[in-house]
PDB file of C-alpha atoms in Angstrom:
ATOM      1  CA  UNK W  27     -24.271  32.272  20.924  1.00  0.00           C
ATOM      2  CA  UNK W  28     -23.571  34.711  18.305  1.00  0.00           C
ATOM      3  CA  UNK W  29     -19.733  33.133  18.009  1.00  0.00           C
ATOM      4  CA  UNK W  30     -21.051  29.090  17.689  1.00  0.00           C
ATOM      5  CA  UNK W  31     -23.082  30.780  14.751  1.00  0.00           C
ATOM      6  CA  UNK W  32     -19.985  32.460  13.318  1.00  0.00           C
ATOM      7  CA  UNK W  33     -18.363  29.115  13.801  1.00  0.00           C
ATOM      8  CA  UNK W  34     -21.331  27.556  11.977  1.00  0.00           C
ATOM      9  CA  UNK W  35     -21.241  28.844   8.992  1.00  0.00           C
ATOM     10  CA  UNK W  36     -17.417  28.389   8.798  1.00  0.00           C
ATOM     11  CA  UNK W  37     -17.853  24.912   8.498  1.00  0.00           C
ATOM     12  CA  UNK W  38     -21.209  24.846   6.611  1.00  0.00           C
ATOM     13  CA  UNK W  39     -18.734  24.509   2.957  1.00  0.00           C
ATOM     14  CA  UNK W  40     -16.317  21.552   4.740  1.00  0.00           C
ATOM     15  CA  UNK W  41     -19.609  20.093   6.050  1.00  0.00           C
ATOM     16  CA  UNK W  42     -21.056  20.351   2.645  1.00  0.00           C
ATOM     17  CA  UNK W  43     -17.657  19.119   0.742  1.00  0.00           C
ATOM     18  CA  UNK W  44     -17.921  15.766   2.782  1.00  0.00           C
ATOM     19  CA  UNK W  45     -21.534  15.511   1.966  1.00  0.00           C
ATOM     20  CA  UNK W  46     -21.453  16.430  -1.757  1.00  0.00           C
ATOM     21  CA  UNK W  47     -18.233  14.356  -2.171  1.00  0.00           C
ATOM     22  CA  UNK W  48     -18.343  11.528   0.593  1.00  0.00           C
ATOM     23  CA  UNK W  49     -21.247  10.518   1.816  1.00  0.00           C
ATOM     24  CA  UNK W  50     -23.784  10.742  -1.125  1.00  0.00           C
ATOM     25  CA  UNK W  51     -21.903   8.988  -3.652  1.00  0.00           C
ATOM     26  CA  UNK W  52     -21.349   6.097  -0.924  1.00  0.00           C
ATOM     27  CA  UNK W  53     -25.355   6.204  -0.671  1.00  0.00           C
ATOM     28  CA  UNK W  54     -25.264   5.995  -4.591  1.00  0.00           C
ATOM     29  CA  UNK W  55     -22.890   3.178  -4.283  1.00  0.00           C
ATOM     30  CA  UNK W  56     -24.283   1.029  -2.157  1.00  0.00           C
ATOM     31  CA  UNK W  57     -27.861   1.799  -4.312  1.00  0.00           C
ATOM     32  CA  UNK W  58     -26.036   0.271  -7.379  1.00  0.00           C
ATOM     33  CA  UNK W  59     -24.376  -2.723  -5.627  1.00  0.00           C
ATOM     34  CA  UNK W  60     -28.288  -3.719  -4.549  1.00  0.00           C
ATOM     35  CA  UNK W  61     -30.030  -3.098  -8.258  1.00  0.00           C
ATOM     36  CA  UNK W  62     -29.907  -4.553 -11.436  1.00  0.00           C
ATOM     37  CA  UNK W  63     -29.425  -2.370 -13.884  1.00  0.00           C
ATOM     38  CA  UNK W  64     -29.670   1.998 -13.666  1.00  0.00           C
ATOM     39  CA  UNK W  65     -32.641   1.779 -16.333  1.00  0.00           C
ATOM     40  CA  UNK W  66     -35.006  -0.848 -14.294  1.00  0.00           C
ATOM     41  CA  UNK W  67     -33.738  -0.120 -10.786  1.00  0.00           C
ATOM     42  CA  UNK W  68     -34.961  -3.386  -9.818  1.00  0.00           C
ATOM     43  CA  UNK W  69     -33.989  -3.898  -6.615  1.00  0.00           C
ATOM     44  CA  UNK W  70     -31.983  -7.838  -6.258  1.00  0.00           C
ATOM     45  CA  UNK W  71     -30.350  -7.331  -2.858  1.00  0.00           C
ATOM     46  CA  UNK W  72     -26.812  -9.453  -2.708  1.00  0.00           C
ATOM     47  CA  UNK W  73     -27.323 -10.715  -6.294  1.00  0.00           C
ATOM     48  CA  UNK W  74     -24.808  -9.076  -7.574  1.00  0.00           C
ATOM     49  CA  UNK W  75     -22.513  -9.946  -4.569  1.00  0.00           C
ATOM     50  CA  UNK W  76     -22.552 -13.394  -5.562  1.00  0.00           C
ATOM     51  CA  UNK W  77     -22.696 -12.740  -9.472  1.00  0.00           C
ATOM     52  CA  UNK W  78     -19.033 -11.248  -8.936  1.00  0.00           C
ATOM     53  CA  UNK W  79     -17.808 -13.813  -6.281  1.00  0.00           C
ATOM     54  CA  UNK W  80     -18.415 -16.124  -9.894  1.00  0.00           C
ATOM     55  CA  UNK W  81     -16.756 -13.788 -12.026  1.00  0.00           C
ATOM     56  CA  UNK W  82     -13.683 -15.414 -12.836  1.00  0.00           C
ATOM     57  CA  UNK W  83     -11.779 -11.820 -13.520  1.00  0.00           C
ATOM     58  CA  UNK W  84     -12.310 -10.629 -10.260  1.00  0.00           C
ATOM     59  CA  UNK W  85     -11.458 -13.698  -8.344  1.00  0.00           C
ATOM     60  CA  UNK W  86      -7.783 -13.388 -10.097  1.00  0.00           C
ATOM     61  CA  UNK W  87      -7.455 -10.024  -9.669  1.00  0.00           C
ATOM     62  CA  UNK W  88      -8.423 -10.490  -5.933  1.00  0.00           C
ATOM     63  CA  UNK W  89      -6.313 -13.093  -5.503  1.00  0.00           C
ATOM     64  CA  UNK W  90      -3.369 -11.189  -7.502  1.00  0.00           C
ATOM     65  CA  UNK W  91      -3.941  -8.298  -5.302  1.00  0.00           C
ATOM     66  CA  UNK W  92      -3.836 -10.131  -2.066  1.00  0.00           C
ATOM     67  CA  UNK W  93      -0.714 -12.037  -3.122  1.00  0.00           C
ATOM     68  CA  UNK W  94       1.005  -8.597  -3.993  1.00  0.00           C
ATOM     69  CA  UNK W  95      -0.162  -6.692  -0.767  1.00  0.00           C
ATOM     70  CA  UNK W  96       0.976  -9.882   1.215  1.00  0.00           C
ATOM     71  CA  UNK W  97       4.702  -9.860   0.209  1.00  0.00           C
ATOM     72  CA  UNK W  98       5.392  -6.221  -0.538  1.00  0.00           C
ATOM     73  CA  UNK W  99       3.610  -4.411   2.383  1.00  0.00           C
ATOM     74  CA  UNK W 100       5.464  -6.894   5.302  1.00  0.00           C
ATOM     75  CA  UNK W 101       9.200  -6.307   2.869  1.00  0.00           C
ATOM     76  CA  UNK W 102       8.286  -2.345   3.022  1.00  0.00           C
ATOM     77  CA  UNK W 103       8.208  -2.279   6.794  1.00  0.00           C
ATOM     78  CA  UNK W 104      10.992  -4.769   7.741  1.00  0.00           C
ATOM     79  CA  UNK W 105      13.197  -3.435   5.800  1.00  0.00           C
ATOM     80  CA  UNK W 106      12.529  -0.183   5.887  1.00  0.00           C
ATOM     81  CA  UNK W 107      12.576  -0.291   9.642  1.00  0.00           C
ATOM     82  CA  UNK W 108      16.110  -2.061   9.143  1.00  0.00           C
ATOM     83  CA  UNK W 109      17.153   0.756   7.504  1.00  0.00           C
ATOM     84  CA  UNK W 110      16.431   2.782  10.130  1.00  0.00           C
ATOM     85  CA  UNK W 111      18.267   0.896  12.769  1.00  0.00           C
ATOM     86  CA  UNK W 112      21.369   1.143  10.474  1.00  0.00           C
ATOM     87  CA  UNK W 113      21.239   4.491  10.017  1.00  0.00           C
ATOM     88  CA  UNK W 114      21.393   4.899  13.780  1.00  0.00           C
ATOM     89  CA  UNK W 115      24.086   3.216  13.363  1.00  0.00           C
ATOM     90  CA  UNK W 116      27.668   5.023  13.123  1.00  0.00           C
ATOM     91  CA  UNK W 117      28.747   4.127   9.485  1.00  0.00           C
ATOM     92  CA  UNK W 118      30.197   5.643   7.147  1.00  0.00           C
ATOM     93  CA  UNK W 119      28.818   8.141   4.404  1.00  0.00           C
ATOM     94  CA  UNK W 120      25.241   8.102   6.392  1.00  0.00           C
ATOM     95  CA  UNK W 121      23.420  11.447   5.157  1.00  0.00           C
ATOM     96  CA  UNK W 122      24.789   9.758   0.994  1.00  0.00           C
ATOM     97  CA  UNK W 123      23.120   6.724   2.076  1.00  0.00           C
ATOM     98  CA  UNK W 124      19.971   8.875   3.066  1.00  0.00           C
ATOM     99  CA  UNK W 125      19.845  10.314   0.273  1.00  0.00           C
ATOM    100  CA  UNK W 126      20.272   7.155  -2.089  1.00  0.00           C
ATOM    101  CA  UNK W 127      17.057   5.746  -0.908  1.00  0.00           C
ATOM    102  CA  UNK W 128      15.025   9.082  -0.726  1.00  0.00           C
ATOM    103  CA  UNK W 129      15.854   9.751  -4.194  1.00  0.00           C
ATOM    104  CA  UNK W 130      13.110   8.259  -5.926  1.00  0.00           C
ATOM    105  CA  UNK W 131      10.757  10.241  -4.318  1.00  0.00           C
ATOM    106  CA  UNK W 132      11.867  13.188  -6.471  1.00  0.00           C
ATOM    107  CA  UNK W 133      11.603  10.671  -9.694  1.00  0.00           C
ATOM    108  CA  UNK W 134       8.494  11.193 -11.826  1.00  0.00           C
ATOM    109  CA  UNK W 135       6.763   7.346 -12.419  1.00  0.00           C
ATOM    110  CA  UNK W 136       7.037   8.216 -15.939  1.00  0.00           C
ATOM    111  CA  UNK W 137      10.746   8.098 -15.598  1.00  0.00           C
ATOM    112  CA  UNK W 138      10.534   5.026 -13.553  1.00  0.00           C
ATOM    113  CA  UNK W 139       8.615   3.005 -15.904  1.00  0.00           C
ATOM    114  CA  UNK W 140      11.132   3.573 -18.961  1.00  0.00           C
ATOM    115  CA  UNK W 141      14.138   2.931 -16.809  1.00  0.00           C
ATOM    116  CA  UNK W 142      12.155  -0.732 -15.360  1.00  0.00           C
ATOM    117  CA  UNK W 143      11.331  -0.893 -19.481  1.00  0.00           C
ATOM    118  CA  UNK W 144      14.913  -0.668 -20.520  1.00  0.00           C
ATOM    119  CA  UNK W 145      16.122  -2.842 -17.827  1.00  0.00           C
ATOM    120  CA  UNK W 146      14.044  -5.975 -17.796  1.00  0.00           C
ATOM    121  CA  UNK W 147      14.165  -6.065 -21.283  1.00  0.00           C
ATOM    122  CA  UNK W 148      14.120  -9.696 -23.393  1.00  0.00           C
ATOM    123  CA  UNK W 149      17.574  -7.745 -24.220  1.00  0.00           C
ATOM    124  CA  UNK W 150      18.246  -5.550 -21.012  1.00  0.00           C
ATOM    125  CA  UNK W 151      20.290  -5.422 -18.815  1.00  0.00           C
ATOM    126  CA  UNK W 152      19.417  -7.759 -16.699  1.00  0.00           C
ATOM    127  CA  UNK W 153      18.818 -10.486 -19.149  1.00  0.00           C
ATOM    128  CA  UNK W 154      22.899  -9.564 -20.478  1.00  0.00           C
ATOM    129  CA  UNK W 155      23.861 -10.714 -16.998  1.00  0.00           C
ATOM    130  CA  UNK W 156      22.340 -13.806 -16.561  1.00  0.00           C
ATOM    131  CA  UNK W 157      23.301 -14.839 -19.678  1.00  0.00           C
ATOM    132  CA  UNK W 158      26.966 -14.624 -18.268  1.00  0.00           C
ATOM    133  CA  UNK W 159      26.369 -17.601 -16.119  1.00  0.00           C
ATOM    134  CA  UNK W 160      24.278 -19.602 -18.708  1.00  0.00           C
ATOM    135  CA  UNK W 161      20.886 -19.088 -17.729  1.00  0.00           C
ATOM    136  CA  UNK W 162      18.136 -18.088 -20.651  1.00  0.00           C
ATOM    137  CA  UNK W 163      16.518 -14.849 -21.045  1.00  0.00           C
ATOM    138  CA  UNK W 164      13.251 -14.193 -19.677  1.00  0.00           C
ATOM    139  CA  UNK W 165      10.058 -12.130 -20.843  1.00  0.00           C
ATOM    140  CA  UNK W 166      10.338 -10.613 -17.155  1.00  0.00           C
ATOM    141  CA  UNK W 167       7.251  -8.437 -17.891  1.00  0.00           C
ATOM    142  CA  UNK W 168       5.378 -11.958 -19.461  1.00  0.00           C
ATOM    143  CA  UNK W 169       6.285 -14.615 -17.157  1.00  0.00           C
ATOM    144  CA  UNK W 170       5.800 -16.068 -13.521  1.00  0.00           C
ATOM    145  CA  UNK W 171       8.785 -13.697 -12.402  1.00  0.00           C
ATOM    146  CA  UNK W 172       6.351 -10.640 -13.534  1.00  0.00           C
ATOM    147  CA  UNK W 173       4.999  -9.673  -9.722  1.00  0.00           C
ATOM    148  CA  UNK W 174       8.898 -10.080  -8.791  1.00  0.00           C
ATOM    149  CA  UNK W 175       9.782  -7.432 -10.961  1.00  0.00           C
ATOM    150  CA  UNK W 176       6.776  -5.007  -9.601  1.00  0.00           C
ATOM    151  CA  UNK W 177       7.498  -5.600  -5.671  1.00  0.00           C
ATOM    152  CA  UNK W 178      11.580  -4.904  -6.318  1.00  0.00           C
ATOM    153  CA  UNK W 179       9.859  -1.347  -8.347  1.00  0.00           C
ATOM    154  CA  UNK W 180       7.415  -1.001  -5.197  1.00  0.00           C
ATOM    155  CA  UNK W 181      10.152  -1.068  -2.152  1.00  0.00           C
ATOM    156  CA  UNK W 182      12.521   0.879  -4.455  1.00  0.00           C
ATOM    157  CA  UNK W 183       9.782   3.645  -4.797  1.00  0.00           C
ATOM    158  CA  UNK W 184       8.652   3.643  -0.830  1.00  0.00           C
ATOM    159  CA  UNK W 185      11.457   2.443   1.011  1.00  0.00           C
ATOM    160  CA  UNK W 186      13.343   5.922   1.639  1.00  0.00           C
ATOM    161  CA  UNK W 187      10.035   7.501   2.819  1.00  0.00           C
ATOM    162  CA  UNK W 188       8.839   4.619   5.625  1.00  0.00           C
ATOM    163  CA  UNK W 189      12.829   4.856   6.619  1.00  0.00           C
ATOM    164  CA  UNK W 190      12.479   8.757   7.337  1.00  0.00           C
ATOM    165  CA  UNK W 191       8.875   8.001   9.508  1.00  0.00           C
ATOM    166  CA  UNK W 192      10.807   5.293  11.351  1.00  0.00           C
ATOM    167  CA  UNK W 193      14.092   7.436  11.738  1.00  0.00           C
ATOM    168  CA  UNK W 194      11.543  10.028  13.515  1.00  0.00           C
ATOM    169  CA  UNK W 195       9.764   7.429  15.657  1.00  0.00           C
ATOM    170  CA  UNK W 196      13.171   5.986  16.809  1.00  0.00           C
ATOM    171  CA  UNK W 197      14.433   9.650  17.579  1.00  0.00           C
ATOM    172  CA  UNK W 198      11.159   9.981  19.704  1.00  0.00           C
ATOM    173  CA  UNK W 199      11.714   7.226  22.337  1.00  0.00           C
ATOM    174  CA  UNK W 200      13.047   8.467  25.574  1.00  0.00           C
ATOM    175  CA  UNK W 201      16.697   8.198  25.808  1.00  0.00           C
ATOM    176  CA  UNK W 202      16.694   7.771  29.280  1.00  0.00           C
ATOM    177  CA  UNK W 203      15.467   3.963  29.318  1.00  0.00           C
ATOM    178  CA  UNK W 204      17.824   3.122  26.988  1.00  0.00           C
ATOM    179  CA  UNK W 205      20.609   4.408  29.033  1.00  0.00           C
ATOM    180  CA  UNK W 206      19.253   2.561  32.357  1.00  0.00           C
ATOM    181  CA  UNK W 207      18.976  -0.903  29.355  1.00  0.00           C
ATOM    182  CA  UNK W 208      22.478  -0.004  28.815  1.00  0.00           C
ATOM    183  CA  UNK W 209      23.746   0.292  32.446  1.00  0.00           C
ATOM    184  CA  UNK W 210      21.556  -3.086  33.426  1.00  0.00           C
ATOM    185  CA  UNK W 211      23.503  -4.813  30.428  1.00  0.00           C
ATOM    186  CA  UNK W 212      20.438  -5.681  28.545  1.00  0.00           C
ATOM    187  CA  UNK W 213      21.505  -7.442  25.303  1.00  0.00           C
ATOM    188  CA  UNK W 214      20.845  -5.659  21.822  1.00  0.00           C
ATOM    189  CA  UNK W 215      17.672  -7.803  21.200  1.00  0.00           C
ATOM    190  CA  UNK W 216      16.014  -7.292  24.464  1.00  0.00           C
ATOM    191  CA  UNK W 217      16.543  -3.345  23.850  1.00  0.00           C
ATOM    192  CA  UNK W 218      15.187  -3.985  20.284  1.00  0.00           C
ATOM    193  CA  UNK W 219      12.011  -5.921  21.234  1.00  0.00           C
ATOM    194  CA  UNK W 220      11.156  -4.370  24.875  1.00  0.00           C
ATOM    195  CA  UNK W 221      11.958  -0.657  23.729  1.00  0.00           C
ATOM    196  CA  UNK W 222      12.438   0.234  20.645  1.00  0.00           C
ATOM    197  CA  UNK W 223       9.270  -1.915  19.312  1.00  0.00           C
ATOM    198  CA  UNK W 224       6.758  -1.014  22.195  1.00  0.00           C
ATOM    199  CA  UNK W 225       7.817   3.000  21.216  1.00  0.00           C
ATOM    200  CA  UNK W 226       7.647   2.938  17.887  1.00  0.00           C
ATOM    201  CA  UNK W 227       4.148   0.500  17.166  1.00  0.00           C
ATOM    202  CA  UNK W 228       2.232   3.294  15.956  1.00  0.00           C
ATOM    203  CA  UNK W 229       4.727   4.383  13.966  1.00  0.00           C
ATOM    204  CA  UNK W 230       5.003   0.954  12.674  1.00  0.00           C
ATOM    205  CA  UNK W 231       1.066   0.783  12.219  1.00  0.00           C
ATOM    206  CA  UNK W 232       1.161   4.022  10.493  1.00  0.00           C
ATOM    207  CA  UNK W 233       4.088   2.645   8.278  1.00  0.00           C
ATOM    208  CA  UNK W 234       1.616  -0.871   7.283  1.00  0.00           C
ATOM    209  CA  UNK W 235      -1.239   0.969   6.431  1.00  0.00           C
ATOM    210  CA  UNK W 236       0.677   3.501   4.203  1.00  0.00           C
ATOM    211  CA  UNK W 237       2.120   0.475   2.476  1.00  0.00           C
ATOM    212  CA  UNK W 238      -0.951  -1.452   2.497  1.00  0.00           C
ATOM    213  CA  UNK W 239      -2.763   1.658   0.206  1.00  0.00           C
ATOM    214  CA  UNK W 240       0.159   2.177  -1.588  1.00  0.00           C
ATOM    215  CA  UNK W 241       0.555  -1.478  -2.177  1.00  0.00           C
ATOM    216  CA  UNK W 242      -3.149  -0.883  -3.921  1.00  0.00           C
ATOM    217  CA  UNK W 243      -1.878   2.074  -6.267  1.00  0.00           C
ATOM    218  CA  UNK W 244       0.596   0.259  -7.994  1.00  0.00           C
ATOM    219  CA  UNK W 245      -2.081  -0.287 -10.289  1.00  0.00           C
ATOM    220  CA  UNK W 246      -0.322   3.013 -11.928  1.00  0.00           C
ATOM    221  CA  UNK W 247       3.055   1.607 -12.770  1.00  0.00           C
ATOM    222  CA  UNK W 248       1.750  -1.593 -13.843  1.00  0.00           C
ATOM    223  CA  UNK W 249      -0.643   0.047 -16.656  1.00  0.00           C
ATOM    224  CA  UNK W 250       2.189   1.809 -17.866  1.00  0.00           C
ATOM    225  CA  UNK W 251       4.565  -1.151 -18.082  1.00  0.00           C
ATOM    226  CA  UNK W 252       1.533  -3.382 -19.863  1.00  0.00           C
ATOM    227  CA  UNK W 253      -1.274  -1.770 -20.380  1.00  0.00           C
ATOM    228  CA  UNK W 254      -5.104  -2.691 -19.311  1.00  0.00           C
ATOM    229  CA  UNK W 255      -4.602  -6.468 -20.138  1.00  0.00           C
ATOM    230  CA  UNK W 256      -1.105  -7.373 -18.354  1.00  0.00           C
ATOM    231  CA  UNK W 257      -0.090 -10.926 -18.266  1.00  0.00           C
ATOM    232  CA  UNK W 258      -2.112 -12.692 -15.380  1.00  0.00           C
ATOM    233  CA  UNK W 259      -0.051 -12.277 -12.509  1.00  0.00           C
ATOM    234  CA  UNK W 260      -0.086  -8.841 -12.915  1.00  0.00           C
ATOM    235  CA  UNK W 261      -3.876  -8.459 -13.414  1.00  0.00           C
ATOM    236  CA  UNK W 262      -4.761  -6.606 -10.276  1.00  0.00           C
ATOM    237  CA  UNK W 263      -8.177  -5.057  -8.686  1.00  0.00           C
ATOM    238  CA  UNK W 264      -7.162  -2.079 -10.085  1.00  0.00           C
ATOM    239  CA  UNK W 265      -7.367  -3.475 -13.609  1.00  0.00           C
ATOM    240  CA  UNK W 266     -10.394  -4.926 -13.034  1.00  0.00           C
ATOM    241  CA  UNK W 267     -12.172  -1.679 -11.382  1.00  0.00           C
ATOM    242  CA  UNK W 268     -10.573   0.272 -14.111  1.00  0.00           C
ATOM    243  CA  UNK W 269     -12.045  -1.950 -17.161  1.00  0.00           C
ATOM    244  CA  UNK W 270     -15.560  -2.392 -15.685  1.00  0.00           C
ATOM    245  CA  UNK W 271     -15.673   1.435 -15.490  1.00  0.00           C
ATOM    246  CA  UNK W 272     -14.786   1.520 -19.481  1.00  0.00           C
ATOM    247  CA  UNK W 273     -17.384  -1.263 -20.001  1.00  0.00           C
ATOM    248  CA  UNK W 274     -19.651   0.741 -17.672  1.00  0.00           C
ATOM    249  CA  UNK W 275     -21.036  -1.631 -15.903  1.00  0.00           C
ATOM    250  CA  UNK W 276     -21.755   0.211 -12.443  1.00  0.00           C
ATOM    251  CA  UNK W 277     -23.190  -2.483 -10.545  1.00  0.00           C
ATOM    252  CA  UNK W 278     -20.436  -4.747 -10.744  1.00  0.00           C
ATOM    253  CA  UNK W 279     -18.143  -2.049 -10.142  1.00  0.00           C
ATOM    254  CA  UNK W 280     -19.911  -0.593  -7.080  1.00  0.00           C
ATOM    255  CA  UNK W 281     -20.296  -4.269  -5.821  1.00  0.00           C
ATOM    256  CA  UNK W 282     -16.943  -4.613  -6.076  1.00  0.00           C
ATOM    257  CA  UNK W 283     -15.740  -1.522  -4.570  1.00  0.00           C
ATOM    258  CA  UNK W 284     -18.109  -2.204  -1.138  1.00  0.00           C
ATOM    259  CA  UNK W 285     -16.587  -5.838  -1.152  1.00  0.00           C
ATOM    260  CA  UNK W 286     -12.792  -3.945  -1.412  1.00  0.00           C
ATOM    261  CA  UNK W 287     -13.815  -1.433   1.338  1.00  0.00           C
ATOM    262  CA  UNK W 288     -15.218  -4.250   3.223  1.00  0.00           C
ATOM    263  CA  UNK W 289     -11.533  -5.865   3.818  1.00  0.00           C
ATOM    264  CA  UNK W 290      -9.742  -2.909   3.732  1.00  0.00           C
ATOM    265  CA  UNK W 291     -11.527  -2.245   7.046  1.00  0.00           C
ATOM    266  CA  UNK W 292     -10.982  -5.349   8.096  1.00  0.00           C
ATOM    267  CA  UNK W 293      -7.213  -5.207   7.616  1.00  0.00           C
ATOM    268  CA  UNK W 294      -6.904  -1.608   9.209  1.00  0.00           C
ATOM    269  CA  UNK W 295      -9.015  -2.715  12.348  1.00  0.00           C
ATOM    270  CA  UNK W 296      -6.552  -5.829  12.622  1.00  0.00           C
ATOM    271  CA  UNK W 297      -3.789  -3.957  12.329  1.00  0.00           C
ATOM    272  CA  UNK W 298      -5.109  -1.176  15.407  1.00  0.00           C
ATOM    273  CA  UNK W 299      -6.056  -4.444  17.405  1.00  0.00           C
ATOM    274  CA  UNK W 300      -2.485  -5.260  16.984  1.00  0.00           C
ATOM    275  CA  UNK W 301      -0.639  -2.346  17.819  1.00  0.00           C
ATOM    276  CA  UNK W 302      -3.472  -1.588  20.330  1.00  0.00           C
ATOM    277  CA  UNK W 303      -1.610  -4.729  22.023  1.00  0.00           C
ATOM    278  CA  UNK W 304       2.268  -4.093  21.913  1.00  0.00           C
ATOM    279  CA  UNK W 305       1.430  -0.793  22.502  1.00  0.00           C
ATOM    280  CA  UNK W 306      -0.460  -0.659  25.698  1.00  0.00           C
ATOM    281  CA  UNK W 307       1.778  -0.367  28.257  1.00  0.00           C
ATOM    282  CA  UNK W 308       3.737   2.503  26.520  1.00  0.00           C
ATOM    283  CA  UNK W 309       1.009   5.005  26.461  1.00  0.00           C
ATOM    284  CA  UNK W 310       0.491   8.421  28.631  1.00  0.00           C
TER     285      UNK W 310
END
């Protein structure tokens, strides 16, 4: 008895961290997302749900955000994963390779930003080298090709990191089967889809999700490339969150931060339904 009390008040300050931290301001949230102002408190239920579903900022920044998350998250696991497989691989100069794509881990974004600055320039780089086969320059940063420029800065950024979790999670799968794959003279793709895929799903899962928030902090390179008001395909949720904080205007910002949490769970329990499936017969 004396020891569950002991244990008790060990966890009264974690229990008290989630509460003061967690769970009241996502009472205070939801309190804002259902009133109509913090001065009359009047309460307008999903008013303000469908006042931002209207708002024509939010629709592109959803829609921005969506498109973004969409391309970038399924390119950060494919090829990441492909990585992987070549680095299991016996080529040449493997642990140089390694470290090529874990490299810009240990770059600060600061440092990432100028160099993406410099490069896709009007007069970069980049713009030098089209020009050799007659092409125009583009505003990269100001033009349709603008989210282009921002996935090639997001898979350069996580793609050495999801190849090290899926190096580990192809390491982990029983060497054994593959050797009985081997002797039955089971062809490359049937080892690739019947083992290697079925072992390594939550590793994949854990991979997507990972990608899927990082895919929503980009928000970070994107305001230092162009600032609160980027050109439109670039204005993401993030923008819009961060801007109706400066205007502080808390009801549309805890509306839309329910609505964002809202799909965000709906994504993650998709994604667990999924590898919940591929996954099943591989457990124990």
């Amino acid at each position: 008895m004396k020891n569950k009390k002991i244990e008790s008040i060990f966890l009264l300050p974690s229990l008290l961290g989630v509460l003061l931290f967690f769970l009241i301001p996502f009472i205070v949230i939801i309190y804002y997302s259902l009133i109509n102002n913090p001065m009359e408190q009047k309460f307008v239920f999903l008013d303000n749900f469908s006042a931002l579903l209207d708002n024509s900022a939010f629709i592109l920044a959803a829609k921005n955000t969506a498109i973004f998350s969409l391309l970038a998250v399924p390119l950060a696991v494919i090829l990441s994963l492909a990585l992987a497989l070549l680095l299991e691989s016996k080529i040449p100069y493997k642990s140089q390779f390694r470290t090529f794509f874990l490299s810009p881990m240990m770059v600060p974004v600061a440092s990432v930003v100028l160099v993406w600055k410099v490069v896709f320039n009007f007069n970069g780089p980049i713009n030098s080298f089209i020009a050799v086969f007659g092409l125009e320059p583009i505003n990269w940063l100001k033009s349709d090709y603008s989210q282009l420029v921002i996935i090639i800065l997001f898979l350069w950024k996580n793609l050495g990191y999801n190849m090290i979790l899926f190096m580990a999670g192809l390491n982990s799968i029983p060497k054994t089967l593959l050797e009985v794959a081997e002797i039955e003279n089971a062809s490359p793709w049937f080892k690739f889809v019947q083992i290697k895929l079925r072992f390594i799903s939550p590793t994949i899962l854990f991979v997507a999700l990972l990608s899927l928030i990082n895919s929503f902090k980009v928000f970070r390179e994107i305001h230092l490339l162009t600032g609160d008001y980027p050109y439109d395909s670039l204005y993401m949720l993030q923008h819009f969150m961060n801007n109706t904080f400066k205007a502080l205007d808390y009801q549309k910002l805890a509306t839309a931060a329910i609505l964002m949490g809202i799909v965000m769970i709906v994504i993650i329990g998709i994604l667990f339904i999924i590898e919940n499936y591929f996954g099943k017969d591989v457990e124990g």
